[in-house]
């Protein structure tokens, strides 16, 4: 790849979700393949300053606004800042992550005559249908409109998994695929604390993440393994509902609910097993990170999770919503430390596929192919 290829990325430093993290991890690897990533963003919250600092150390040029913007003001600022950055930094192409960003920044790019790569991290139509309580009527209208516009403005659409790329065909989109990158070095440094009986799940507390299934499974596990403890890390509208469910099942003392922390790698260190019981999951960042930490993963048999978790090798798959099957898989791992160790070793090997430099090479091919089309 020709050195000096400049690609513009954008983000809000105030609202960093899974799509933004996937983008950040990709940027960590791009300088190694001759791509110069430029990130246009608002100042990060204190908890994410270390991430932005690491991006700068890896060769990512950060262009930060003087202050943070909320809601509509952010998108207005982003549109005009993107126009200015495309011209000022002589950007070759723009890479969008996120539904609203693909519409707003995609429009700016097309007005400036630049091509757009849009990585699709999820289908908002499907997510609204599965978790309607998480979206107000105005937000639904905005997301639907941005979804259609983002796909229209993109020159190349990339699914974050093979499943996501295939799924996009229902919208008449012929998509390529590239798995998300993870911060492999960070998670691979996690220590192995084999004696732990803690089961961890990192996911938003929303219906689409299937956490009711995990709470019910926890009650089943507790009957056979009173020492088992469950750690649910996230945030969302169903937190109190999940706590109430745990109380009704008599396992409130077995489950801790924590807000998401950037130090999740340290929490993985103290866990034996990771669980992702999603009803829908385009990729499964939390599963890939747990594999990098050497933890066997028990995941539902949906979406991109089937491309990450190899049943019986680095973890187990179970039918979505089947809490009894999930409990059986957890118990099998808790009862067999040697099995956990073998699967943990296989997990680290699997996770190497998602190293930033490996995913960056794939995107370098996509960028090159797009620019060659003239």
Coordinates of C-alpha atoms in Angstrom, one line a residue:
X1 CA 0.0 0.0 0.0
X2 CA 1.3 3.4 -1.0
X3 CA 2.5 5.3 2.1
X4 CA 0.6 8.5 2.8
X5 CA -2.9 7.3 2.1
X6 CA -5.1 9.4 4.4
X7 CA -8.3 8.1 5.7
X8 CA -10.7 10.2 7.9
X9 CA -12.5 8.6 10.9
X10 CA -14.9 10.4 13.2
X11 CA -16.1 9.9 16.7
X12 CA -17.6 11.4 19.8
X13 CA -15.3 11.4 22.8
X14 CA -18.4 11.5 25.0
X15 CA -20.3 8.5 23.7
X16 CA -17.9 5.6 23.0
X17 CA -19.7 2.4 22.2
X18 CA -18.9 -0.8 20.5
X19 CA -18.7 0.6 16.9
X20 CA -16.3 3.3 18.1
X21 CA -14.1 0.8 19.9
X22 CA -13.9 -1.4 16.8
X23 CA -12.9 1.7 14.8
X24 CA -10.2 2.6 17.3
X25 CA -8.7 -0.9 17.3
X26 CA -8.6 -0.8 13.5
X27 CA -6.8 2.5 13.6
X28 CA -4.1 1.0 15.9
X29 CA -3.1 -1.3 13.0
X30 CA -3.4 1.0 10.0
X31 CA -0.1 2.8 10.2
X32 CA 1.6 -0.6 10.0
X33 CA 0.2 -1.0 6.5
X34 CA 1.0 2.4 5.1
X35 CA -2.4 4.1 5.9
X36 CA -2.5 7.4 7.8
X37 CA -5.6 7.4 9.9
X38 CA -6.9 10.9 11.0
X39 CA -9.5 10.9 13.8
X40 CA -11.9 13.9 14.1
X41 CA -13.5 13.8 17.5
X42 CA -14.7 15.7 20.5
X43 CA -12.5 15.6 23.6
X44 CA -12.7 12.2 25.3
X45 CA -14.1 11.6 28.8
X46 CA -11.5 11.0 31.4
X47 CA -12.1 7.2 31.3
X48 CA -11.1 7.1 27.6
X49 CA -8.2 9.5 27.6
X50 CA -5.8 6.5 27.8
X51 CA -7.3 5.1 24.6
X52 CA -6.9 8.4 22.7
X53 CA -3.3 8.7 24.1
X54 CA -2.5 5.2 22.8
X55 CA -4.0 6.1 19.4
X56 CA -1.6 9.1 19.2
X57 CA 1.3 6.9 20.2
X58 CA 0.5 4.5 17.4
X59 CA 0.6 7.2 14.8
X60 CA -3.0 8.3 14.6
X61 CA -3.5 12.0 14.0
X62 CA -6.1 13.3 16.5
X63 CA -8.1 16.4 15.5
X64 CA -10.1 17.4 18.6
X65 CA -12.7 20.1 19.0
X66 CA -12.3 22.6 21.8
X67 CA -15.3 21.3 23.7
X68 CA -17.8 18.5 23.7
X69 CA -21.2 18.8 22.0
X70 CA -24.4 17.0 23.0
X71 CA -27.2 15.6 20.8
X72 CA -28.0 17.6 17.7
X73 CA -25.2 20.1 18.1
X74 CA -22.7 17.3 17.9
X75 CA -23.9 16.2 14.5
X76 CA -24.0 19.7 13.2
X77 CA -20.5 20.3 14.3
X78 CA -19.4 17.0 12.9
X79 CA -20.8 17.7 9.5
X80 CA -19.0 21.0 9.1
X81 CA -15.8 19.8 10.8
X82 CA -15.7 16.8 8.4
X83 CA -16.0 19.2 5.4
X84 CA -13.1 21.3 6.7
X85 CA -10.9 18.2 7.6
X86 CA -11.4 16.6 4.2
X87 CA -10.2 19.7 2.5
X88 CA -7.5 20.7 5.1
X89 CA -5.9 17.3 5.4
X90 CA -6.3 16.2 1.8
X91 CA -8.2 13.1 2.8
X92 CA -8.3 10.3 0.2
X93 CA -11.3 8.6 1.5
X94 CA -13.7 8.5 4.5
X95 CA -14.4 5.5 6.7
X96 CA -17.6 5.6 8.7
X97 CA -18.7 3.4 11.6
X98 CA -22.2 3.9 13.1
X99 CA -25.6 4.5 11.6
X100 CA -25.9 8.3 12.1
X101 CA -22.3 8.9 11.3
X102 CA -22.6 7.1 8.0
X103 CA -25.4 9.6 7.0
X104 CA -23.9 12.8 8.3
X105 CA -20.2 12.2 7.5
X106 CA -21.1 10.3 4.4
X107 CA -23.0 13.3 3.0
X108 CA -20.0 15.6 3.8
X109 CA -17.6 13.2 2.0
X110 CA -19.8 12.9 -1.1
X111 CA -20.2 16.7 -1.3
X112 CA -16.4 16.9 -1.2
X113 CA -16.0 14.3 -3.9
X114 CA -14.5 11.7 -1.6
X115 CA -15.4 8.0 -1.6
X116 CA -16.9 6.4 1.5
X117 CA -16.3 3.0 3.2
X118 CA -19.1 2.2 5.6
X119 CA -18.5 -0.6 8.1
X120 CA -21.9 -1.8 9.4
X121 CA -21.8 -3.0 13.0
X122 CA -25.4 -3.8 13.3
X123 CA -28.9 -3.5 11.7
X124 CA -30.8 -0.7 13.6
X125 CA -34.1 -1.9 12.2
X126 CA -33.6 -5.4 13.7
X127 CA -32.3 -3.9 17.0
X128 CA -35.3 -1.6 17.4
X129 CA -37.6 -4.6 16.8
X130 CA -35.7 -6.7 19.4
X131 CA -35.4 -3.9 22.0
X132 CA -38.3 -1.5 21.4
X133 CA -38.1 -0.2 25.0
X134 CA -34.7 1.3 24.2
X135 CA -35.8 3.7 21.5
X136 CA -38.2 6.6 21.6
X137 CA -40.4 7.4 18.5
X138 CA -38.2 10.3 17.4
X139 CA -35.0 8.2 17.7
X140 CA -36.6 5.4 15.6
X141 CA -37.4 7.8 12.8
X142 CA -33.9 9.3 12.9
X143 CA -32.2 5.9 12.9
X144 CA -34.4 4.6 10.0
X145 CA -33.6 7.7 7.9
X146 CA -29.9 7.6 8.7
X147 CA -29.7 3.9 7.9
X148 CA -31.1 4.4 4.4
X149 CA -29.0 7.5 3.8
X150 CA -25.8 5.9 5.1
X151 CA -26.2 2.9 2.8
X152 CA -26.9 5.2 -0.1
X153 CA -23.8 7.4 0.4
X154 CA -21.4 4.5 0.8
X155 CA -19.3 3.4 -2.1
X156 CA -18.3 0.2 -0.3
X157 CA -20.3 -1.4 2.5
X158 CA -18.4 -3.8 4.8
X159 CA -20.1 -6.1 7.3
X160 CA -18.3 -6.7 10.6
X161 CA -18.8 -10.5 10.0
X162 CA -19.7 -12.9 7.2
X163 CA -23.2 -13.1 8.8
X164 CA -23.6 -9.3 8.7
X165 CA -22.5 -9.1 5.1
X166 CA -25.0 -11.8 4.1
X167 CA -27.7 -10.1 6.2
X168 CA -27.3 -6.8 4.3
X169 CA -28.5 -8.5 1.1
X170 CA -32.0 -8.1 2.4
X171 CA -31.6 -4.4 1.8
X172 CA -30.2 -5.0 -1.7
X173 CA -26.7 -4.3 -0.6
X174 CA -23.8 -6.4 -1.9
X175 CA -21.4 -6.1 1.1
X176 CA -17.8 -7.2 1.7
X177 CA -16.8 -8.4 5.2
X178 CA -14.0 -7.8 7.6
X179 CA -14.1 -8.9 11.2
X180 CA -13.7 -6.2 13.9
X181 CA -10.2 -5.7 15.4
X182 CA -9.7 -6.0 19.2
X183 CA -6.9 -4.6 21.4
X184 CA -5.2 -8.0 21.5
X185 CA -2.1 -7.0 23.4
X186 CA -4.2 -5.5 26.2
X187 CA -6.4 -8.6 26.8
X188 CA -3.7 -11.2 26.1
X189 CA -1.7 -9.8 29.0
X190 CA -4.5 -10.9 31.4
X191 CA -3.3 -13.4 34.0
X192 CA -4.7 -16.9 34.3
X193 CA -6.5 -17.3 37.6
X194 CA -7.7 -20.9 37.2
X195 CA -9.2 -21.3 40.6
X196 CA -11.9 -18.7 40.0
X197 CA -15.5 -19.6 39.9
X198 CA -16.7 -16.3 38.5
X199 CA -18.7 -16.1 35.3
X200 CA -18.6 -12.8 33.5
X201 CA -20.8 -11.2 30.9
X202 CA -20.0 -7.8 29.3
X203 CA -23.1 -6.5 27.4
X204 CA -25.7 -3.7 27.4
X205 CA -28.6 -4.3 29.7
X206 CA -31.0 -4.5 26.8
X207 CA -33.4 -7.2 25.7
X208 CA -31.4 -7.9 22.5
X209 CA -28.5 -9.1 24.7
X210 CA -30.5 -12.0 26.2
X211 CA -29.4 -11.4 29.8
X212 CA -32.7 -12.7 31.2
X213 CA -31.4 -16.1 29.9
X214 CA -28.2 -15.7 31.8
X215 CA -29.9 -14.7 35.0
X216 CA -32.2 -17.8 34.8
X217 CA -29.2 -20.0 34.0
X218 CA -27.4 -18.5 37.0
X219 CA -30.2 -19.8 39.3
X220 CA -29.8 -23.3 37.8
X221 CA -26.0 -23.2 38.2
X222 CA -26.3 -22.0 41.8
X223 CA -28.2 -25.1 42.7
X224 CA -25.2 -27.3 41.9
X225 CA -22.4 -24.9 42.5
X226 CA -23.2 -22.5 45.4
X227 CA -19.7 -21.0 45.1
X228 CA -20.4 -19.7 41.5
X229 CA -20.6 -16.0 41.2
X230 CA -21.9 -14.0 38.2
X231 CA -20.6 -10.6 37.1
X232 CA -22.7 -8.6 34.7
X233 CA -21.1 -5.5 33.3
X234 CA -22.9 -3.0 31.2
X235 CA -25.6 -0.3 31.3
X236 CA -29.1 0.1 29.9
X237 CA -32.8 0.2 30.5
X238 CA -33.2 -3.4 31.9
X239 CA -30.8 -3.2 34.8
X240 CA -33.5 -2.9 37.5
X241 CA -35.6 -5.6 35.7
X242 CA -32.7 -8.0 35.8
X243 CA -32.0 -7.2 39.4
X244 CA -35.7 -7.9 40.2
X245 CA -35.5 -11.2 38.3
X246 CA -32.5 -12.2 40.3
X247 CA -34.3 -11.4 43.5
X248 CA -37.4 -13.4 42.5
X249 CA -35.1 -16.4 41.7
X250 CA -33.4 -16.0 45.1
X251 CA -29.9 -15.4 43.7
X252 CA -29.3 -11.7 44.4
X253 CA -26.3 -12.6 46.5
X254 CA -24.8 -14.5 43.5
X255 CA -24.9 -11.7 40.9
X256 CA -23.3 -8.3 40.8
X257 CA -24.3 -5.7 38.3
X258 CA -21.6 -3.2 37.4
X259 CA -21.5 -0.2 35.1
X260 CA -19.2 -0.6 32.1
X261 CA -15.6 0.1 32.9
X262 CA -12.7 0.6 30.5
X263 CA -10.8 -1.7 32.9
X264 CA -12.8 -4.8 31.8
X265 CA -9.6 -6.6 31.1
X266 CA -8.8 -6.7 34.8
X267 CA -12.2 -8.0 35.6
X268 CA -11.7 -10.8 33.0
X269 CA -8.5 -11.8 34.8
X270 CA -10.6 -12.7 37.9
X271 CA -13.1 -14.7 35.9
X272 CA -13.2 -18.3 34.8
X273 CA -15.7 -18.2 32.0
X274 CA -17.3 -15.5 29.7
X275 CA -20.9 -15.7 28.6
X276 CA -22.6 -13.8 25.7
X277 CA -26.3 -14.9 25.5
X278 CA -27.4 -12.5 22.8
X279 CA -30.5 -12.9 20.8
X280 CA -28.8 -11.1 17.9
X281 CA -25.1 -10.3 17.6
X282 CA -23.5 -9.1 14.3
X283 CA -19.9 -9.7 15.6
X284 CA -19.4 -10.1 19.4
X285 CA -16.6 -7.9 20.5
X286 CA -16.9 -9.0 24.1
X287 CA -16.6 -12.6 23.1
X288 CA -13.4 -11.9 21.0
X289 CA -11.9 -9.9 23.9
X290 CA -12.6 -12.8 26.3
X291 CA -10.9 -15.2 24.0
X292 CA -7.9 -13.0 23.8
X293 CA -7.8 -13.1 27.6
X294 CA -7.7 -16.9 27.5
X295 CA -11.2 -17.4 28.7
X296 CA -13.5 -20.1 27.3
X297 CA -16.7 -18.4 26.0
X298 CA -20.2 -19.8 26.1
X299 CA -22.2 -17.9 23.5
X300 CA -25.6 -18.2 21.8
X301 CA -25.7 -19.6 18.4
X302 CA -26.5 -16.4 16.5
X303 CA -24.9 -14.0 14.0
X304 CA -21.2 -13.4 14.1
X305 CA -20.7 -15.3 17.3
X306 CA -20.6 -18.5 15.3
X307 CA -17.6 -17.2 13.5
X308 CA -15.8 -16.5 16.8
X309 CA -16.7 -19.4 19.1
X310 CA -15.9 -22.8 17.8
X311 CA -18.2 -25.2 19.7
X312 CA -16.1 -27.7 21.8
X313 CA -12.8 -26.0 21.0
X314 CA -12.6 -22.5 22.5
X315 CA -16.0 -22.6 24.2
X316 CA -19.5 -23.7 23.7
X317 CA -22.5 -22.6 21.7
X318 CA -26.1 -22.9 22.9
X319 CA -29.5 -22.3 21.4
X320 CA -30.5 -18.6 22.1
X321 CA -33.0 -18.3 25.0
X322 CA -32.3 -21.8 26.3
X323 CA -31.2 -21.1 29.9
X324 CA -31.1 -24.8 30.8
X325 CA -28.6 -25.6 28.0
X326 CA -26.6 -22.5 29.0
X327 CA -26.5 -23.7 32.6
X328 CA -25.3 -27.1 31.5
X329 CA -22.4 -25.6 29.5
X330 CA -21.4 -23.4 32.4
X331 CA -21.4 -26.3 34.8
X332 CA -19.4 -28.5 32.5
X333 CA -16.7 -25.8 32.4
X334 CA -16.8 -25.1 36.2
X335 CA -16.4 -28.8 37.0
X336 CA -13.4 -29.4 34.7
X337 CA -10.4 -27.1 35.2
X338 CA -8.4 -29.0 32.6
X339 CA -11.1 -28.4 30.0
X340 CA -11.1 -24.7 30.8
X341 CA -7.3 -24.6 30.4
X342 CA -7.4 -26.3 27.0
X343 CA -10.2 -24.1 25.8
X344 CA -8.5 -21.1 27.1
X345 CA -5.3 -21.9 25.2
X346 CA -7.3 -22.4 22.0
X347 CA -9.2 -19.2 22.7
X348 CA -6.0 -17.1 22.6
X349 CA -5.0 -18.7 19.3
X350 CA -8.4 -17.9 17.8
X351 CA -8.2 -14.3 19.0
X352 CA -5.0 -13.6 17.1
X353 CA -7.1 -13.4 14.0
X354 CA -8.5 -10.2 15.3
X355 CA -5.2 -8.4 16.0
X356 CA -5.3 -4.8 14.7
X357 CA -2.5 -5.4 12.2
X358 CA -4.4 -8.4 10.7
X359 CA -7.7 -6.6 10.3
X360 CA -5.8 -3.5 9.0
X361 CA -4.4 -5.5 6.2
X362 CA -7.9 -6.5 5.1
X363 CA -9.0 -2.9 5.1
X364 CA -6.0 -1.8 3.2
X365 CA -7.1 -4.1 0.4
X366 CA -10.6 -2.6 0.5
X367 CA -9.3 0.9 0.4
X368 CA -6.9 0.1 -2.4
X369 CA -9.6 -1.6 -4.4
X370 CA -12.0 1.3 -4.0
X371 CA -9.5 4.0 -5.0
X372 CA -8.4 2.0 -8.1
X373 CA -12.0 2.3 -9.4
X374 CA -11.3 6.0 -10.0

